[in-house]
């Protein structure tokens, strides 16, 4: 059978296998018992808040996407507009369904913890795997649909026409996925951190009550926020990285190998989906005494090794070019290195965490100083890995090698996303166990799952930033292909201005999001204080707080901030294009360099402050309620909007400016020039 026909059927078939496997896991999750009436009530409050938030967000986002789709249709053609809307729709489905499953699984995980580790791990990881299967399944299915359309529309004109048609309109698919991811990241990040900061500042610092104490009016909003930020936001973010690396590899591979280069990423992604499914079967604790991180690592390693074998096999026998496999393997190695670096700088009990906790003994000021120092150091080390991966990819196979590094970094996306979503599910489960007052095995099991979940969330943030940087770099390479440029002259004042503007954009973008969290958190703090003052009997446990009021406050605040950041990111590359193609190239370089470093710095610093606080809460340096603890809470509060709002939102921002530049490049060349 012809290679293009093999890809034509294999890629969508594999995507459907992933979606069917995800559907089976949904069915298995929903069969689990929700537990006592009190657990059900808590679970329903979190579920209702999360889904109401997303429903309101889509009311803001959908009109914006439709209008932009019409603009694209009028300027770039209906094919580009259709793929733009397809990418946005799939991204929205992933965010919505993934979060829906997560909020159904958290209460079931809490109840399963009564039986022991394996039942709870099975529920939490199984539901997390649904998110992973949605990302890889819909990501590959969308690209496959575009390829099939191009095949049946242009095959009569030859293989080159099929390749060119597919790769051209796939840029629209990536743009739709990226822009929707930005909305999900921005809205979810503002929601989750405004609720978290408000709950911590009044609950922990002022009232001295635990994080998930049911007496805290913001505790339900905090649990809702874990889902809208870490489930919906992260899934949409990684989905567009997944889609964009396929697009970049297809564009550059098509230029080098023709149709074989276009179908190689499709078949490689098909194989990687199967390896993620394979790895998920190895996530099972041997007994209740085994620490939960071990089975998770086993599953990941099985998936990674199998992906290496598939990449090398396809590179050797399809492309007849082993260098393509070597470049992809460099991506897998870089991804593992980033995970290890992130674990060292943000993991519980690691040297930087202990150092920050110890610095908290002399107050919040020294806590923040120590956190900033370690965060800056981690940025340098992380950037070294990304730089080495990009350089190695280029040395192995030029710009195409860079795109394959991105493919490699995202080879284990299915299981990585399962690990990420496992975090908020286990976090919510631990909170529900505490709020429901469950005894026996449950507190210990969910406490261990939550500790591991915090680690996996931090690790996947490093993975997301690194893969976003490589994806953006891959798209940067395609910009040179689109414009015909071979170099850009940084000594040219217009180019240098472009670099400066690009470097400044991540700061402007981040400042907007951080201030948004601050404003929303202020409203939450005032509301929580009001309830403690006006609703008699909350502290004694004789009266319930008004949880819905805090949820409504952060939902409204998140919606206020959605559109302006998106307009900012879409309009800035268009404005830079008025300086010419080279200046726009400089702008793109500035965005990637500064955006990458700022994202690593904010995610790692915030994660370190968070785990330093938890280290103190575990009984070190005075434990809960001590002055050291209060100082650590302040550091964690400062880090919250960094690690969960602004830092992660830079990932889609870096990629959107690259895609917009690709879309406007023909107009820049035609009307402005190089």
PDB file of N, CA and C in Angstrom, residues 8-19 86 90 93 133-149 170 173 239 242-243 246 266 269-270 273:
ATOM      1  N   UNK A   8      -2.869   7.910   5.848  1.00  0.00           N
ATOM      2  CA  UNK A   8      -4.241   8.403   5.734  1.00  0.00           C
ATOM      3  C   UNK A   8      -5.172   7.659   6.685  1.00  0.00           C
ATOM      4  N   UNK A   9      -4.938   6.361   6.862  1.00  0.00           N
ATOM      5  CA  UNK A   9      -5.825   5.560   7.702  1.00  0.00           C
ATOM      6  C   UNK A   9      -5.244   5.284   9.092  1.00  0.00           C
ATOM      7  N   UNK A  10      -3.924   5.159   9.191  1.00  0.00           N
ATOM      8  CA  UNK A  10      -3.314   4.811  10.473  1.00  0.00           C
ATOM      9  C   UNK A  10      -3.469   5.925  11.503  1.00  0.00           C
ATOM     10  N   UNK A  11      -3.182   7.166  11.099  1.00  0.00           N
ATOM     11  CA  UNK A  11      -3.214   8.272  12.061  1.00  0.00           C
ATOM     12  C   UNK A  11      -4.601   8.484  12.666  1.00  0.00           C
ATOM     13  N   UNK A  12      -5.663   8.632  11.853  1.00  0.00           N
ATOM     14  CA  UNK A  12      -6.983   8.819  12.476  1.00  0.00           C
ATOM     15  C   UNK A  12      -7.454   7.588  13.243  1.00  0.00           C
ATOM     16  N   UNK A  13      -7.070   6.396  12.762  1.00  0.00           N
ATOM     17  CA  UNK A  13      -7.472   5.178  13.471  1.00  0.00           C
ATOM     18  C   UNK A  13      -6.840   5.139  14.862  1.00  0.00           C
ATOM     19  N   UNK A  14      -5.561   5.500  14.935  1.00  0.00           N
ATOM     20  CA  UNK A  14      -4.880   5.522  16.237  1.00  0.00           C
ATOM     21  C   UNK A  14      -5.472   6.593  17.139  1.00  0.00           C
ATOM     22  N   UNK A  15      -5.809   7.744  16.547  1.00  0.00           N
ATOM     23  CA  UNK A  15      -6.444   8.811  17.333  1.00  0.00           C
ATOM     24  C   UNK A  15      -7.757   8.316  17.925  1.00  0.00           C
ATOM     25  N   UNK A  16      -8.523   7.580  17.146  1.00  0.00           N
ATOM     26  CA  UNK A  16      -9.791   7.050  17.634  1.00  0.00           C
ATOM     27  C   UNK A  16      -9.569   6.009  18.726  1.00  0.00           C
ATOM     28  N   UNK A  17      -8.498   5.227  18.615  1.00  0.00           N
ATOM     29  CA  UNK A  17      -8.170   4.261  19.667  1.00  0.00           C
ATOM     30  C   UNK A  17      -7.943   4.992  20.993  1.00  0.00           C
ATOM     31  N   UNK A  18      -7.214   6.110  20.919  1.00  0.00           N
ATOM     32  CA  UNK A  18      -6.963   6.899  22.134  1.00  0.00           C
ATOM     33  C   UNK A  18      -8.275   7.407  22.728  1.00  0.00           C
ATOM     34  N   UNK A  19      -9.168   7.904  21.879  1.00  0.00           N
ATOM     35  CA  UNK A  19     -10.434   8.438  22.370  1.00  0.00           C
ATOM     36  C   UNK A  19     -11.328   7.326  22.930  1.00  0.00           C
ATOM     37  N   UNK A  86     -11.566  24.593  13.832  1.00  0.00           N
ATOM     38  CA  UNK A  86     -11.417  23.195  14.233  1.00  0.00           C
ATOM     39  C   UNK A  86     -10.435  23.075  15.396  1.00  0.00           C
ATOM     40  N   UNK A  90     -11.542  21.751  19.146  1.00  0.00           N
ATOM     41  CA  UNK A  90     -10.926  20.591  19.791  1.00  0.00           C
ATOM     42  C   UNK A  90     -10.270  20.996  21.115  1.00  0.00           C
ATOM     43  N   UNK A  93     -13.017  21.346  23.652  1.00  0.00           N
ATOM     44  CA  UNK A  93     -13.538  20.041  24.060  1.00  0.00           C
ATOM     45  C   UNK A  93     -12.607  19.390  25.077  1.00  0.00           C
ATOM     46  N   UNK A 133      -5.474  11.165  26.953  1.00  0.00           N
ATOM     47  CA  UNK A 133      -6.001  10.584  25.716  1.00  0.00           C
ATOM     48  C   UNK A 133      -6.754  11.611  24.881  1.00  0.00           C
ATOM     49  N   UNK A 134      -7.423  12.545  25.542  1.00  0.00           N
ATOM     50  CA  UNK A 134      -8.099  13.622  24.802  1.00  0.00           C
ATOM     51  C   UNK A 134      -7.086  14.493  24.064  1.00  0.00           C
ATOM     52  N   UNK A 135      -5.999  14.838  24.741  1.00  0.00           N
ATOM     53  CA  UNK A 135      -4.992  15.703  24.131  1.00  0.00           C
ATOM     54  C   UNK A 135      -4.374  15.045  22.905  1.00  0.00           C
ATOM     55  N   UNK A 136      -3.886  13.810  23.081  1.00  0.00           N
ATOM     56  CA  UNK A 136      -3.200  13.160  21.952  1.00  0.00           C
ATOM     57  C   UNK A 136      -4.187  12.693  20.894  1.00  0.00           C
ATOM     58  N   UNK A 137      -5.366  12.244  21.315  1.00  0.00           N
ATOM     59  CA  UNK A 137      -6.344  11.751  20.350  1.00  0.00           C
ATOM     60  C   UNK A 137      -6.894  12.846  19.467  1.00  0.00           C
ATOM     61  N   UNK A 138      -7.396  13.919  20.073  1.00  0.00           N
ATOM     62  CA  UNK A 138      -7.942  15.013  19.272  1.00  0.00           C
ATOM     63  C   UNK A 138      -6.846  15.788  18.559  1.00  0.00           C
ATOM     64  N   UNK A 139      -5.661  15.871  19.178  1.00  0.00           N
ATOM     65  CA  UNK A 139      -4.551  16.550  18.510  1.00  0.00           C
ATOM     66  C   UNK A 139      -4.203  15.888  17.194  1.00  0.00           C
ATOM     67  N   UNK A 140      -4.057  14.563  17.220  1.00  0.00           N
ATOM     68  CA  UNK A 140      -3.722  13.833  15.998  1.00  0.00           C
ATOM     69  C   UNK A 140      -4.911  13.747  15.053  1.00  0.00           C
ATOM     70  N   UNK A 141      -6.121  13.619  15.597  1.00  0.00           N
ATOM     71  CA  UNK A 141      -7.301  13.517  14.742  1.00  0.00           C
ATOM     72  C   UNK A 141      -7.498  14.791  13.929  1.00  0.00           C
ATOM     73  N   UNK A 142      -7.300  15.948  14.558  1.00  0.00           N
ATOM     74  CA  UNK A 142      -7.474  17.211  13.845  1.00  0.00           C
ATOM     75  C   UNK A 142      -6.499  17.349  12.684  1.00  0.00           C
ATOM     76  N   UNK A 143      -5.239  17.032  12.949  1.00  0.00           N
ATOM     77  CA  UNK A 143      -4.236  17.105  11.882  1.00  0.00           C
ATOM     78  C   UNK A 143      -4.560  16.090  10.790  1.00  0.00           C
ATOM     79  N   UNK A 144      -5.028  14.914  11.191  1.00  0.00           N
ATOM     80  CA  UNK A 144      -5.366  13.871  10.214  1.00  0.00           C
ATOM     81  C   UNK A 144      -6.526  14.295   9.320  1.00  0.00           C
ATOM     82  N   UNK A 145      -7.509  14.967   9.899  1.00  0.00           N
ATOM     83  CA  UNK A 145      -8.656  15.443   9.110  1.00  0.00           C
ATOM     84  C   UNK A 145      -8.191  16.409   8.027  1.00  0.00           C
ATOM     85  N   UNK A 146      -7.294  17.321   8.404  1.00  0.00           N
ATOM     86  CA  UNK A 146      -6.773  18.283   7.435  1.00  0.00           C
ATOM     87  C   UNK A 146      -5.991  17.560   6.342  1.00  0.00           C
ATOM     88  N   UNK A 147      -5.195  16.589   6.738  1.00  0.00           N
ATOM     89  CA  UNK A 147      -4.401  15.845   5.763  1.00  0.00           C
ATOM     90  C   UNK A 147      -5.308  15.068   4.804  1.00  0.00           C
ATOM     91  N   UNK A 148      -6.355  14.432   5.334  1.00  0.00           N
ATOM     92  CA  UNK A 148      -7.276  13.671   4.487  1.00  0.00           C
ATOM     93  C   UNK A 148      -7.991  14.593   3.499  1.00  0.00           C
ATOM     94  N   UNK A 149      -8.391  15.764   3.973  1.00  0.00           N
ATOM     95  CA  UNK A 149      -9.050  16.727   3.078  1.00  0.00           C
ATOM     96  C   UNK A 149      -8.098  17.125   1.945  1.00  0.00           C
ATOM     97  N   UNK A 170      -2.729  23.951   7.957  1.00  0.00           N
ATOM     98  CA  UNK A 170      -2.481  23.488   9.320  1.00  0.00           C
ATOM     99  C   UNK A 170      -2.031  24.618  10.239  1.00  0.00           C
ATOM    100  N   UNK A 173      -4.990  25.688  12.036  1.00  0.00           N
ATOM    101  CA  UNK A 173      -5.336  24.736  13.097  1.00  0.00           C
ATOM    102  C   UNK A 173      -4.539  25.035  14.364  1.00  0.00           C
ATOM    103  N   UNK A 239      -2.049  20.724  24.492  1.00  0.00           N
ATOM    104  CA  UNK A 239      -2.677  20.338  23.221  1.00  0.00           C
ATOM    105  C   UNK A 239      -2.147  21.185  22.071  1.00  0.00           C
ATOM    106  N   UNK A 242       1.343  20.285  21.261  1.00  0.00           N
ATOM    107  CA  UNK A 242       1.295  18.998  20.560  1.00  0.00           C
ATOM    108  C   UNK A 242       0.926  19.205  19.089  1.00  0.00           C
ATOM    109  N   UNK A 243      -0.082  20.043  18.847  1.00  0.00           N
ATOM    110  CA  UNK A 243      -0.524  20.290  17.475  1.00  0.00           C
ATOM    111  C   UNK A 243       0.522  21.072  16.688  1.00  0.00           C
ATOM    112  N   UNK A 246       3.590  19.115  15.472  1.00  0.00           N
ATOM    113  CA  UNK A 246       3.259  18.317  14.283  1.00  0.00           C
ATOM    114  C   UNK A 246       3.267  19.213  13.042  1.00  0.00           C
ATOM    115  N   UNK A 266       2.903  12.188  11.414  1.00  0.00           N
ATOM    116  CA  UNK A 266       1.623  11.547  11.686  1.00  0.00           C
ATOM    117  C   UNK A 266       1.815  10.126  12.210  1.00  0.00           C
ATOM    118  N   UNK A 269       3.501  10.186  15.740  1.00  0.00           N
ATOM    119  CA  UNK A 269       2.520  10.502  16.781  1.00  0.00           C
ATOM    120  C   UNK A 269       1.581   9.312  17.027  1.00  0.00           C
ATOM    121  N   UNK A 270       1.248   8.582  15.968  1.00  0.00           N
ATOM    122  CA  UNK A 270       0.400   7.398  16.135  1.00  0.00           C
ATOM    123  C   UNK A 270       1.078   6.388  17.049  1.00  0.00           C
ATOM    124  N   UNK A 273       1.144   7.514  20.720  1.00  0.00           N
ATOM    125  CA  UNK A 273      -0.131   7.316  21.427  1.00  0.00           C
ATOM    126  C   UNK A 273      -0.198   5.906  22.012  1.00  0.00           C
TER     127      UNK A 273
END
